[in-house]
Structure formats: C-alpha cells, structure tokens
Amino acid sequence: MTRKLALRVGELVLVLLIVSLGVFSLMALLPGDPAVAILGAGQPPEAYADLREQLGLDEPTFSRYLDWLVSAAQGDLGRSVVPPQSEVVDRIVSALPVSLQIAVMGLVMAMLIAVPVAMWSAYHEGGMVDRLISAGTFALLSVPSFLAGLLLIMLVVDGTGWFPRSEWVRLGEGDLLGNLHHAFLPALTVALAELAMFARVLRGDLITTLREDFILAARAKGMPPLRVLFSDALRPSSFSLVTLMGLSLGRLIGSTVIVEYLFSLPGMGSLVVNAANQGDFPMVQGAVLVIAVLYVLINAGIDLSYGYLDPRTRRAHV
Amino acid sequence: MTAPLLEVDDLHTTFRTPRGAMRAVDGVSLSLAAGETLGIVGESGSGKSVLGRTIMGLITNGPTTEVTGSVRLAGVDVHGVKPAGRRELWGTTVAMVFQDPMTSLNPVKRVGLHLTESLRLHKGLSKGAARERAVELLRQVGIPEPARRAGQYPHELSGGMRQRVVIAMALACDPQLLIADEPTTALDVTVQKQILDLLQSLAERLHMATILVSHDLGTVAGRTDRVAVMYAGRVAESAGTDAVFGTPRHPYSQALIESIPSIESRPHSLLATIEGSPPNMLAPPAGCRFAARCRYAVDRCRVEAPALEPRGAAAGSVVACHFPLTAPLHHQHQEVGA
C-alpha cells in the first residue's frame, strides 16, 4: 500500500514537471518580444534592453525555467509585467475560487438533473419518455454555451428580473445567499452543456447494467424498483460518468471564459485570456500551471475512486 | 387435501419480436403442493427457464411480452396483482436460485449485504439482527468462516461458494416455494452434486416446495417427487419421477433417457442422440411438436396436436402423445442418478 502510494505520487510529480516545462516553453517559444509588448513600439533600443535585463529575459531559457520552477515550488509565481504589476499568486487566489465555484456548482446541478433523467430513460428504455429525453439531450448537446447563456440572460434576467446579471458577491464575504444567487445562472449555463453528455453516457451504461443477472436477482428478492436502480444499478454503471465528470471539472476551471464574459465574472478564464492579450507571460504561466496542477490532481482522485466503485479493481492496480 | 401451493393453468408466455410472436411457453398447466418437489426438464430453448420466471412473475405482461392463463401462488393471482403485490411475494413466498453464480451477485456489494438487505426489507430486522441472521444463513448453506465471508466481495469467493451464497439469499426470508433455474449448469462437476444435495436437504428440512429446472435428466433423477418433461414450450409428459424413468410414455422422454451416458455402457459405444433440432418457435408446427424427430410418428401426429391427458395411466400421470409407450425401459439407464 505504501509502495503503491509512493509510486502514484512519483507519477504525479513527473506529470507535473512535464506540464510545467510545457507551459514555460510555450511562452518562451511564442513569437513577439515581451519587452515590446509591454513598452509598446517606437522606444529606444536601450529601453527594451533594460527591461529585458530587469525581467531576467537575457538569461538562458533553461536557467530561467529552473529559477521559475524553484520559486513556483515555494509558492511564488512572480509578478505581472503589466501595471499595476501585482503578484501573480494574489490574482490567481482571487480568480480561482470564482471559477471553482461555478465549475463545481455547474457539475452538481448537471448531476442532479442527469442522474434521475438517465435512470428514468434507461428504466423505460425505448418508451415515449426515453425517446423524448434522448431528443432533448441531443438538442442540449448542440446548443453552444454562449447561446445558452445569452438565452438565459434574455429569458430569466431580462424577463423576470429574479437574477442579477453582472455582479459578483465573493464567497466568504458573509453573504452566502447573495453569492449563490449570483452564481446560479452562470452555473446553470455550465450545467446545461454538461448534463446532456452525462445523461447520455449514464443511460447507456445503465441499460447494460440493467440486463445483468444480479439486477434480476435483486428484483427477485422483492426490492422496489427505485431501490434496485439506486443501490444495485447506479454504482456499477458510473465508471464512464465519473471519468467524464473528472475531465469536465478540470476543463471547466480554466475554460469557462465565455460564461465568465457573459456574466462578468472575475474568474480564471478571463484572467488567462486578458493576460495572454497583454503579453503578460508570468501571469499566463502561473495561471496555466495552477490549472494544470488541479487537472492532474482531480484526475488522480478520479483514478482512486475506481477502487471504491468496483472492488474488483483494487487488487489489479500496482 | 387443501388447495395446492402453486396452480398454473394454461399458461402462455409470448414475446413480441421484430420477426413475429415467439411462443416460449405455450399452454402449460401444473400444480404443486406445499413441500413437494418438481423437476422441469427439457433441452435449451424448450421454455423451461421462461416458465420458471413467468410462474414467479418476473416475466409478466409488458410492452414486448404477453402472458395469458393464470398462476396462483399461495392464493395470490401472480399476474393479476399490482407490481407491489408481486414484490411482496418475492423473497417471502417464492424465491429463485439463478443459473450463473458468477453474474447473479452484485460485484460491488459485500456478500453479507446481499442477505441483510432482504432481511431488513421483508422482516424489518435491525442492522445487527440482520447481520447475525445473515451469518447464520451462510453457515446453514455450508460456508466455512461465515462471519469473515460475509465481509468479502463476491469475486473473492469460488463459484461453488457463490452459488451457496445465492441459495442463502433465496432462503433468507423463508420462502414456501424455491425455483432453482439450472442451479448447477455453470459449476464444476464435482461441485454440482454438493449443491444439489444441499438444495435437497434444505428443502426437506425447511419443508419447502421446490421446482428444479434442468436440461439434464440426471440432475433431477432421484431428487424430485415428480418430473415434467418440456418440449417446445409445452409439457410432453408429467409423472412421478420413478415412473418417467422406469416407463417413459412419451417418445421424447424415452429418447432423453436413452441419451444419458451410462456407467455400464461399453467403452467407445455410440451415445444415443435425438436426430434433428427443436422446432422454430416463431412458427411452430401444427401437429405434435416432436413429430418431426419422433421415430414412431404417423400422419396423424403431424396434423393433430395431442392433448395432455392421463391416457390410461395412474392418477397424476399425464402424457401428450397419441400413441403413448407402455413398455418399461428395460435397460440399465434406470440406474441413473440413483
């Protein structure tokens, strides 16, 4: 067990090293000179040279990478090169909770809708409702999130006025209800796109599971249908769903840019996009690194959950 | 005599398939008294498993299934009551042991939970009491170290052990009728006898009626009071087990018995087989369904389906044949399974 865990951690560290190298080289390889991007064109050459020296850009790339990595490991991701030159870490600490909250809330909402829908669909496979649900999820899948978000804004915000459009109440500033109120619509926008996929995948797996003998055996014991669905069928059917959910969560943290723009949320997506536009390479590097680390950790967690989902896999892992 | 525990009357189970109606069970009547044992024997596709599941109500009227006729189990019309009423019977009045113990236990549930969940549902036992009872049940079906086994997952047990768990699961709430659907087909030959012996002794001890479904006459021989031989969705012959083995009256029963290899037959002698294959149940033949493969068949057999009648034999013995056989089977095969 200890050995297994050590191997696992070693694997994680290796993956993260590769990711960090990738992130760093990406920025180093990008065309354009950061000094020009920052100062603008038409300055005297000495000014550019001075700035490059100040930013450490005159050093060899690899030694810059090592420096960056060592500081990053100590929790220092450097300073933004764009005024007001704030600490990268500070900006991430303020943006990350927003994105995490929207992503997690969106996924929870997606699951709350997708699981019962998929169950109903699978239990009444081929029936009227199943076919309606299949058509509905297919339609949802083909709606891009900017459209879904715009429609929600039009219908719910402008139409009813129940929800605010473009403010954000931070979590932990005392007003939990206010925060949830503001987060609801963006999370729903995210959920709509994800839940269709979840429902379709889970429906397929459930249909396969429901044909198993152990489902018949559970029914033959007199278990009520709902109980058979939840306690016998759901867990063995949730492999693909859980995998998909892990990938979604990782992806959503960094790429809800559209939803963030629509609802004016100060999240990670807009942070990265703005930084990239301004040539703010320390900011991009830092943000992408944090997103990558989260992605890797989340999926490591998903891998661990397989052991819970199916006890037969517990021995198979080395 | 009181009303029988199980009364099946002219039961038909028809599956609507894209290629037409498939009559899996086509007019079966039988009855079973409390504590009585019945063997249902037939080759693959004869409808015996579907019959078992229809009796229990696991197969009932639905979008693709039509059940006609009636099944009365302990006074309840199995296909007439609401689903909730059927579920009340399951586990407590009737229980089933399935064919493949590798697939009939949920891989993500511990062995003990398979037992405790029905104990808690039907008997309202507390968590602790259910666990104690579960361990007791596991001991009853001959599982060593039952307390430890209860905490394991199905994949940690051998096939024979798993089938014992499946049996314990069926017994958990003291059913009056146990339907064992090919309970040993998926098991090693050495384990098969142990499982059959276990089922037999439990049925006797708990005074439980048993229906033993099998494709293998040898499984049923000597273990059940009566045998019903099924062919193509119908009962070909039903009689006391000794009578069927001693004086089979249907040519199909005779052919089945003759095709059991005997320990006394000479080495390298040819095994008797039944020529041909069962009829297509999407379009069954008009007359006797066995006519095409029957060595005694005459024109009448191909036109007119024989009814299941006593035809001169002792009470409780019926055969569906225009020309039932009368001579006892005079060779060693009577020894089978004794």
XYZ file of C-alpha atoms in Angstrom:
656
model
C 0.000 0.000 0.000
C 2.767 2.437 0.944
C 4.714 1.400 -2.131
C 1.642 1.829 -4.297
C 1.087 5.296 -2.905
C 4.746 6.284 -3.364
C 4.647 5.150 -6.978
C 1.465 7.083 -7.505
C 2.941 10.279 -6.048
C 6.120 9.847 -8.114
C 3.972 9.529 -11.197
C 2.123 12.725 -10.308
C 5.338 14.688 -9.754
C 6.678 13.534 -13.113
C 3.489 14.554 -14.904
C 3.543 17.957 -13.219
C 7.199 18.510 -14.200
C 6.386 17.775 -17.809
C 3.382 20.083 -17.665
C 5.407 22.923 -16.150
C 8.110 22.537 -18.782
C 5.440 22.627 -21.453
C 3.828 25.731 -20.020
C 7.141 27.503 -19.721
C 8.436 26.639 -23.190
C 5.138 27.597 -24.730
C 5.556 31.137 -23.503
C 9.256 31.215 -24.417
C 8.518 29.975 -27.922
C 5.691 32.408 -28.592
C 6.560 34.933 -31.264
C 6.946 38.529 -30.189
C 9.133 40.175 -27.618
C 7.596 40.683 -24.190
C 9.562 43.906 -23.829
C 7.979 45.306 -26.972
C 4.587 44.118 -25.843
C 4.972 45.892 -22.553
C 6.572 49.159 -23.617
C 4.909 49.422 -26.990
C 6.709 50.028 -30.272
C 8.936 53.014 -31.078
C 11.023 53.207 -27.900
C 14.810 53.472 -27.990
C 16.598 50.068 -28.130
C 18.243 50.663 -24.733
C 14.872 50.864 -23.075
C 13.963 47.410 -24.389
C 17.351 46.012 -23.356
C 16.976 47.441 -19.866
C 13.528 45.950 -19.453
C 14.707 42.564 -20.702
C 17.510 42.594 -18.173
C 15.110 43.692 -15.469
C 12.762 40.799 -16.326
C 15.660 38.351 -16.498
C 14.950 37.658 -20.163
C 18.639 37.922 -21.055
C 19.422 34.712 -19.207
C 19.447 31.292 -20.961
C 15.956 29.801 -21.221
C 16.708 26.691 -19.213
C 18.152 28.542 -16.236
C 15.111 30.837 -16.323
C 12.913 27.757 -16.231
C 14.781 26.371 -13.210
C 14.509 29.687 -11.377
C 10.816 29.903 -12.148
C 10.235 26.311 -11.081
C 12.086 26.714 -7.785
C 10.114 29.838 -6.904
C 6.886 28.256 -8.063
C 7.524 25.306 -5.768
C 7.842 27.826 -2.958
C 4.561 29.434 -3.872
C 5.987 32.419 -5.713
C 4.878 32.741 -9.307
C 6.459 36.149 -9.845
C 4.906 39.471 -10.663
C 2.738 40.575 -13.500
C 4.699 42.618 -16.039
C 1.676 44.734 -16.786
C 0.848 47.609 -14.476
C -0.121 47.527 -11.643
C 2.378 44.630 -11.612
C 0.523 42.731 -8.926
C 1.675 39.355 -7.573
C 0.559 36.520 -9.877
C -0.354 34.403 -6.869
C -2.641 37.102 -5.496
C -4.527 37.409 -8.761
C -4.935 33.638 -9.002
C -6.082 33.381 -5.409
C -8.801 35.885 -6.155
C -9.865 34.376 -9.506
C -9.645 30.655 -8.774
C -12.480 30.406 -6.203
C -14.854 32.034 -8.690
C -14.063 29.506 -11.406
C -14.022 26.575 -8.990
C -17.382 27.554 -7.581
C -19.011 27.924 -10.996
C -17.490 24.631 -12.178
C -18.438 22.646 -9.065
C -21.909 24.156 -8.819
C -22.453 23.561 -12.518
C -21.390 19.932 -12.220
C -23.517 19.314 -9.142
C -26.524 20.791 -10.911
C -25.755 18.740 -14.010
C -25.561 15.550 -11.933
C -28.744 16.315 -10.012
C -30.590 16.556 -13.294
C -28.698 13.969 -15.334
C -28.846 11.033 -12.898
C -32.638 10.874 -12.464
C -33.181 11.619 -16.143
C -30.808 8.866 -17.211
C -32.417 6.444 -14.769
C -35.894 7.148 -15.987
C -34.705 6.840 -19.555
C -32.852 3.572 -19.008
C -35.625 2.031 -16.923
C -38.199 2.772 -19.603
C -35.833 2.068 -22.479
C -37.452 2.548 -25.860
C -40.574 4.157 -24.389
C -42.048 7.508 -25.266
C -40.321 9.390 -22.453
C -36.972 7.784 -23.224
C -37.184 8.921 -26.819
C -38.181 12.438 -25.779
C -35.290 12.589 -23.334
C -32.856 11.344 -25.965
C -34.015 14.020 -28.376
C -33.844 16.633 -25.623
C -30.319 15.784 -24.544
C -29.218 15.711 -28.148
C -30.647 19.179 -28.661
C -28.915 20.431 -25.499
C -25.613 18.989 -26.701
C -25.825 21.036 -29.858
C -26.506 24.332 -28.090
C -23.194 26.199 -27.613
C -22.811 27.702 -24.153
C -22.693 31.304 -25.378
C -26.144 30.779 -26.833
C -27.464 29.048 -23.729
C -26.024 31.834 -21.575
C -27.478 34.574 -23.758
C -30.860 32.886 -23.782
C -30.816 32.559 -20.014
C -29.915 36.209 -19.678
C -32.673 37.213 -22.061
C -35.348 34.997 -20.576
C -34.516 34.891 -16.888
C -32.576 38.063 -16.156
C -34.316 40.475 -18.503
C -37.597 38.618 -18.491
C -38.184 38.011 -14.805
C -35.596 40.086 -13.044
C -35.111 37.380 -10.467
C -31.406 37.173 -11.015
C -28.744 39.857 -11.290
C -26.760 39.907 -14.465
C -23.321 41.291 -13.942
C -22.250 41.469 -10.370
C -20.394 39.038 -8.234
C -20.564 38.536 -4.485
C -17.477 36.827 -3.216
C -17.739 33.655 -1.198
C -16.669 34.177 2.375
C -17.745 37.813 2.451
C -20.543 36.855 4.739
C -23.375 36.791 2.254
C -23.696 33.155 1.220
C -27.189 33.550 -0.172
C -26.133 36.547 -2.231
C -23.224 34.569 -3.561
C -25.408 31.604 -4.538
C -27.910 33.987 -6.081
C -25.236 35.404 -8.343
C -23.646 32.091 -9.119
C -26.853 30.302 -10.056
C -27.266 31.368 -13.671
C -23.618 31.024 -14.716
C -23.560 27.592 -13.082
C -26.757 26.639 -14.867
C -25.243 27.687 -18.185
C -22.306 25.412 -17.496
C -24.623 22.624 -16.290
C -26.793 22.643 -19.402
C -23.907 21.744 -21.658
C -22.553 19.051 -19.335
C -25.760 17.387 -18.227
C -26.707 16.270 -21.714
C -23.444 14.380 -22.043
C -23.725 12.931 -18.538
C -27.279 11.772 -19.100
C -26.481 10.085 -22.388
C -23.420 8.270 -21.090
C -25.118 7.140 -17.883
C -28.233 5.998 -19.737
C -26.147 3.771 -21.987
C -24.233 2.207 -19.107
C -27.370 1.751 -17.026
C -29.104 -0.093 -19.837
C -26.195 -2.521 -19.989
C -26.198 -2.989 -16.209
C -29.959 -3.464 -16.026
C -29.615 -6.531 -18.240
C -27.267 -8.175 -15.737
C -28.378 -11.229 -13.795
C -27.702 -9.545 -10.463
C -30.341 -6.947 -11.249
C -32.859 -9.717 -11.906
C -31.719 -11.391 -8.698
C -32.211 -8.165 -6.735
C -35.690 -7.757 -8.205
C -36.470 -11.379 -7.376
C -35.709 -10.590 -3.739
C -38.607 -8.153 -3.797
C -36.549 -4.948 -3.790
C -38.592 -1.940 -5.004
C -37.537 -0.667 -8.461
C -36.144 2.637 -7.208
C -34.020 0.825 -4.684
C -32.724 -1.576 -7.328
C -31.830 1.388 -9.545
C -30.009 3.341 -6.867
C -28.440 0.635 -4.790
C -27.725 -2.072 -7.366
C -27.517 -0.467 -10.777
C -26.070 3.015 -10.283
C -22.664 2.215 -8.838
C -21.629 -0.425 -11.370
C -22.796 1.923 -14.141
C -20.978 5.039 -13.058
C -17.436 4.434 -14.349
C -17.772 6.452 -17.524
C -19.811 9.088 -15.740
C -17.202 9.630 -13.032
C -14.380 9.711 -15.577
C -16.271 12.208 -17.656
C -17.023 14.300 -14.604
C -13.341 14.475 -13.658
C -12.384 15.587 -17.139
C -15.194 18.154 -17.147
C -14.201 19.637 -13.810
C -10.587 20.000 -14.902
C -11.618 21.559 -18.171
C -14.228 23.890 -16.683
C -11.822 25.502 -14.203
C -9.790 27.047 -16.978
C -12.184 27.418 -19.828
C -15.442 28.951 -18.802
C -14.252 32.152 -20.481
C -17.466 32.609 -22.415
C -19.653 32.187 -19.364
C -17.364 34.496 -17.380
C -17.635 37.169 -20.067
C -21.398 36.822 -20.351
C -21.917 37.197 -16.633
C -18.882 39.447 -15.961
C -17.273 37.027 -13.543
C -13.688 37.644 -12.387
C -12.625 34.020 -12.972
C -9.597 32.114 -14.255
C -10.696 32.031 -17.860
C -10.828 35.790 -18.263
C -7.620 36.129 -16.252
C -5.705 33.929 -18.706
C -7.228 35.444 -21.824
C -6.559 39.026 -20.719
C -3.014 38.198 -19.666
C -2.313 36.491 -22.984
C -3.613 39.513 -24.892
C -1.370 41.854 -22.922
C 1.733 39.662 -23.266
C 1.760 39.202 -19.516
C 3.779 35.988 -19.623
C 4.328 35.423 -15.873
C 0.582 35.633 -15.376
C -0.203 33.166 -18.157
C 2.483 30.763 -16.968
C 1.299 30.906 -13.400
C -2.375 30.529 -14.186
C -1.897 27.687 -16.632
C 0.385 25.909 -14.175
C -2.208 26.130 -11.414
C -4.958 24.884 -13.729
C -2.749 22.012 -14.872
C -1.902 21.009 -11.315
C -5.588 20.974 -10.398
C -6.423 18.967 -13.508
C -3.839 16.340 -12.690
C -4.883 16.151 -9.034
C -8.571 15.860 -9.877
C -7.961 13.020 -12.268
C -5.698 11.265 -9.789
C -8.634 11.471 -7.384
C -10.920 10.004 -10.049
C -8.485 7.117 -10.540
C -8.599 6.431 -6.816
C -12.395 6.436 -6.847
C -12.453 3.438 -9.220
C -11.375 1.300 -6.299
C -14.480 2.385 -4.450
C -16.753 1.988 -7.454
C -15.611 -1.533 -8.218
C -13.828 -3.566 -5.547
C -12.547 -5.930 -8.229
C -10.121 -3.268 -9.466
C -8.488 -2.824 -6.068
C -6.049 -5.644 -6.482
C -5.362 -5.102 -10.139
C -3.606 -1.730 -9.659
C 0.113 -1.867 -8.982
C -56.345 -32.055 0.911
C -56.025 -28.285 0.997
C -55.549 -26.101 -2.086
C -52.152 -26.596 -3.678
C -49.411 -24.042 -3.062
C -48.954 -23.388 -6.760
C -51.512 -23.732 -9.506
C -50.564 -22.937 -13.077
C -53.411 -23.024 -15.557
C -52.959 -22.906 -19.330
C -50.042 -20.506 -19.102
C -48.785 -18.861 -22.279
C -45.788 -16.548 -22.449
C -45.353 -14.866 -25.795
C -42.574 -12.448 -26.716
C -43.274 -9.961 -29.447
C -40.105 -9.864 -31.504
C -39.402 -7.962 -34.716
C -39.680 -11.304 -36.536
C -43.038 -12.225 -35.062
C -44.564 -13.683 -31.929
C -42.271 -16.109 -30.129
C -44.319 -18.529 -28.049
C -41.801 -19.517 -25.384
C -44.373 -21.106 -23.084
C -47.405 -22.397 -24.931
C -50.102 -23.762 -22.687
C -48.585 -25.206 -19.538
C -50.668 -26.352 -16.575
C -49.251 -27.784 -13.414
C -49.756 -27.767 -9.694
C -47.540 -28.227 -6.710
C -48.424 -28.962 -3.093
C -46.567 -27.494 -0.143
C -43.288 -29.295 0.384
C -43.495 -31.125 -2.934
C -40.614 -31.196 -5.397
C -40.988 -30.986 -9.156
C -38.332 -31.328 -11.808
C -38.805 -29.485 -15.087
C -36.621 -30.993 -17.760
C -36.104 -30.031 -21.365
C -33.415 -29.054 -23.814
C -32.214 -25.489 -24.361
C -34.984 -23.330 -25.750
C -37.796 -25.591 -24.545
C -39.156 -22.700 -22.479
C -38.354 -24.102 -19.048
C -36.492 -21.035 -17.754
C -39.141 -18.694 -19.116
C -41.760 -20.895 -17.445
C -39.946 -20.553 -14.104
C -39.743 -16.787 -14.427
C -43.353 -16.474 -15.538
C -44.509 -18.557 -12.596
C -42.670 -16.186 -10.323
C -43.967 -13.124 -12.154
C -40.507 -11.822 -13.053
C -41.776 -12.065 -16.597
C -45.212 -10.533 -16.881
C -47.314 -8.512 -19.287
C -45.329 -5.648 -20.734
C -44.586 -3.763 -23.937
C -42.918 -6.790 -25.539
C -44.391 -9.633 -23.522
C -47.837 -11.157 -23.294
C -48.809 -13.573 -20.549
C -52.162 -15.344 -20.613
C -53.555 -18.065 -18.386
C -53.122 -17.884 -14.665
C -50.631 -18.548 -11.930
C -51.979 -18.804 -8.393
C -49.301 -18.852 -5.759
C -50.356 -19.229 -2.127
C -53.760 -17.909 -3.130
C -52.433 -14.857 -4.985
C -53.020 -14.325 -8.693
C -49.408 -13.552 -9.635
C -50.198 -11.811 -12.917
C -53.375 -10.163 -11.663
C -51.994 -8.215 -8.692
C -50.214 -4.874 -8.850
C -46.400 -4.875 -9.115
C -46.132 -4.056 -5.411
C -48.217 -7.126 -4.604
C -45.909 -9.296 -6.668
C -42.879 -7.879 -4.896
C -44.432 -8.866 -1.598
C -44.395 -12.478 -2.776
C -40.807 -12.339 -3.952
C -38.371 -13.494 -1.344
C -41.048 -14.414 1.181
C -43.370 -16.769 -0.709
C -41.305 -17.621 -3.740
C -37.574 -17.247 -4.328
C -35.281 -18.114 -7.177
C -31.789 -19.544 -7.454
C -30.251 -18.434 -10.714
C -28.093 -20.302 -13.139
C -24.807 -18.469 -13.047
C -23.427 -17.564 -9.620
C -20.687 -15.532 -11.340
C -23.206 -12.987 -12.552
C -26.098 -13.220 -10.113
C -24.287 -11.459 -7.267
C -23.671 -7.726 -7.447
C -19.890 -7.268 -7.812
C -19.853 -4.046 -5.803
C -21.774 -5.352 -2.792
C -20.364 -7.378 0.042
C -21.716 -10.899 0.447
C -23.421 -10.034 3.707
C -25.327 -7.096 2.242
C -26.923 -9.377 -0.351
C -28.580 -11.184 2.553
C -29.182 -8.389 5.044
C -30.989 -6.097 2.607
C -33.828 -8.538 2.068
C -33.928 -9.481 5.761
C -34.315 -5.842 6.660
C -36.851 -5.183 3.909
C -39.125 -8.166 4.473
C -38.624 -8.966 8.118
C -37.872 -5.499 9.421
C -34.804 -6.728 11.305
C -32.410 -4.223 12.803
C -28.958 -3.879 11.293
C -27.328 -6.038 13.937
C -30.014 -8.717 13.942
C -29.930 -8.907 10.146
C -26.166 -9.367 10.199
C -26.416 -12.150 12.750
C -29.110 -13.882 10.737
C -27.058 -13.488 7.541
C -24.067 -15.201 9.119
C -26.377 -17.933 10.378
C -27.769 -18.412 6.853
C -24.292 -18.630 5.385
C -23.444 -21.293 7.938
C -26.633 -23.143 7.034
C -25.631 -23.394 3.379
C -22.256 -24.801 4.360
C -19.964 -21.818 4.008
C -16.943 -22.094 6.309
C -15.999 -18.997 8.357
C -19.355 -17.361 7.567
C -18.633 -14.183 9.540
C -15.484 -13.478 7.534
C -17.107 -14.427 4.238
C -19.967 -12.005 4.881
C -17.478 -9.142 4.779
C -15.964 -10.193 1.457
C -16.929 -9.287 -2.073
C -18.365 -11.906 -4.436
C -15.217 -12.012 -6.577
C -13.261 -13.246 -3.589
C -15.323 -16.459 -3.466
C -15.185 -19.559 -5.676
C -18.053 -20.489 -7.986
C -19.420 -23.144 -5.653
C -19.248 -20.776 -2.676
C -21.024 -18.086 -4.642
C -23.817 -20.461 -5.566
C -24.159 -21.254 -1.868
C -24.491 -17.522 -1.239
C -27.159 -17.306 -3.945
C -29.012 -20.142 -2.235
C -28.705 -18.444 1.159
C -30.053 -15.274 -0.457
C -33.065 -17.185 -1.755
C -33.669 -18.802 1.624
C -33.260 -15.602 3.634
C -36.943 -14.904 4.149
C -38.219 -18.489 4.383
C -39.950 -18.890 1.012
C -42.585 -21.599 0.621
C -41.511 -22.244 -2.954
C -37.980 -22.274 -4.305
C -37.436 -22.181 -8.051
C -33.926 -23.335 -8.908
C -33.193 -22.408 -12.527
C -30.370 -24.660 -13.723
C -28.587 -24.126 -10.412
C -25.582 -26.274 -11.291
C -25.112 -25.727 -15.009
C -22.330 -23.178 -14.564
C -20.475 -25.190 -11.925
C -17.739 -27.819 -11.880
C -18.995 -31.387 -11.979
C -17.576 -32.087 -8.518
C -19.406 -29.095 -7.076
C -22.679 -29.843 -8.857
C -23.519 -32.814 -6.646
C -22.736 -30.870 -3.456
C -25.056 -28.035 -4.485
C -27.870 -30.403 -5.476
C -27.515 -32.340 -2.225
C -27.601 -29.071 -0.312
C -30.752 -27.910 -2.095
C -32.407 -31.259 -1.447
C -31.592 -31.382 2.243
C -32.606 -27.751 2.772
C -35.926 -28.343 1.006
C -36.631 -31.322 3.229
C -35.548 -29.626 6.433
C -37.447 -26.398 5.769
C -40.446 -28.195 4.244
C -40.107 -26.023 1.170
C -41.657 -26.841 -2.201
C -39.025 -26.873 -4.929
C -39.064 -26.599 -8.689
C -35.760 -27.810 -10.088
C -35.310 -26.662 -13.668
C -32.664 -28.513 -15.632
C -31.655 -29.615 -19.094
C -30.163 -32.697 -17.519
C -32.434 -35.574 -16.562
C -29.641 -36.971 -14.400
C -29.844 -33.885 -12.174
C -33.497 -34.472 -11.473
C -33.415 -38.239 -11.105
C -33.842 -39.332 -7.528
C -34.167 -35.787 -6.254
C -37.723 -34.772 -7.109
C -41.141 -36.313 -6.473
C -42.377 -35.580 -9.963
C -40.945 -34.652 -13.334
C -42.428 -32.580 -16.121
C -40.666 -33.058 -19.446
C -40.956 -29.970 -21.607
C -40.616 -29.792 -25.343
C -41.018 -26.653 -27.461
C -42.977 -24.671 -24.881
C -45.307 -27.495 -23.881
C -45.324 -30.274 -21.330
C -44.760 -33.562 -23.163
C -45.148 -35.761 -20.138
C -45.617 -35.285 -16.435
C -45.489 -38.100 -13.901
C -43.759 -39.385 -10.808
C -40.003 -39.358 -11.241
C -39.707 -43.149 -10.931
C -42.478 -43.657 -13.470
C -40.839 -41.366 -16.025
C -37.500 -43.101 -15.664
C -38.983 -46.612 -15.486
C -41.757 -46.390 -18.053
C -41.387 -43.229 -20.103
C -44.598 -42.830 -22.072
C -43.620 -40.023 -24.395
C -41.131 -40.888 -27.140
C -39.252 -37.694 -26.303
C -38.813 -38.705 -22.667
C -37.644 -42.100 -23.824
C -35.132 -40.562 -26.205
C -33.873 -38.184 -23.475
C -33.320 -41.035 -21.048
C -31.577 -43.113 -23.690
C -29.184 -40.297 -24.428
C -27.823 -40.222 -20.877
C -24.457 -41.973 -20.944
C -24.396 -44.867 -18.517
C -21.501 -46.088 -16.481
C -22.364 -49.602 -17.586
C -22.367 -48.987 -21.329
C -19.424 -50.493 -23.171
C -16.440 -48.193 -23.739
C -16.423 -46.481 -27.131
C -20.042 -47.378 -27.764
C -22.050 -44.752 -29.601
C -24.118 -42.462 -27.429
C -27.773 -42.360 -28.402
C -28.793 -38.951 -29.719
C -32.031 -37.352 -30.856
C -31.936 -36.615 -34.561
C -32.836 -33.151 -35.792
C -33.364 -29.970 -33.798
C -36.282 -28.389 -31.919
C -38.881 -26.531 -33.976
C -38.670 -22.832 -34.691
C -40.864 -21.249 -32.040
C -41.703 -18.290 -34.255
C -43.618 -20.734 -36.467
C -44.239 -23.953 -34.568
C -45.590 -26.975 -36.494
C -49.317 -27.700 -36.467
C -49.442 -31.203 -35.017
C -47.337 -32.764 -32.286
C -44.254 -30.605 -31.914
C -41.988 -33.605 -31.563
C -43.376 -35.354 -34.670
C -40.521 -34.302 -36.952
C -37.991 -36.027 -34.706
C -40.141 -38.894 -33.457
C -39.312 -42.395 -34.627
C -42.914 -43.541 -34.147
C -44.660 -40.602 -35.798
C -47.507 -41.238 -38.211
C -49.524 -38.849 -40.359
C -51.997 -38.067 -37.597
C -49.158 -36.780 -35.364
C -48.195 -34.173 -37.955
C -51.710 -32.773 -38.198
C -53.381 -33.081 -34.835
C -51.711 -31.828 -31.654
C -52.147 -34.365 -28.833
C -53.703 -33.125 -25.593
C -52.006 -33.675 -22.249
C -54.150 -36.452 -20.753
C -53.851 -39.378 -18.358
C -54.368 -41.869 -21.224
C -54.914 -44.840 -19.030
C -52.034 -44.454 -16.602
C -52.124 -43.912 -12.848
C -53.544 -40.707 -11.409
C -51.239 -37.718 -11.567
C -49.566 -39.039 -14.665
C -50.258 -37.322 -17.984
C -48.755 -37.501 -21.448
C -49.235 -35.562 -24.658
C -48.952 -38.327 -27.225
C -51.477 -40.060 -29.469
C -49.644 -43.339 -29.039
C -48.058 -43.373 -25.590
C -45.426 -46.006 -24.969
C -46.306 -48.697 -22.469
C -43.296 -50.946 -22.104
C -40.886 -50.216 -19.285
C -37.462 -49.127 -20.353
C -35.625 -52.383 -19.926
C -32.037 -51.365 -19.722
C -29.501 -50.053 -17.309
C -30.494 -46.413 -17.595
C -32.891 -46.789 -14.727
C -29.841 -46.641 -12.513
C -29.103 -43.074 -13.469
C -28.700 -40.770 -10.565
C -29.939 -43.307 -8.048
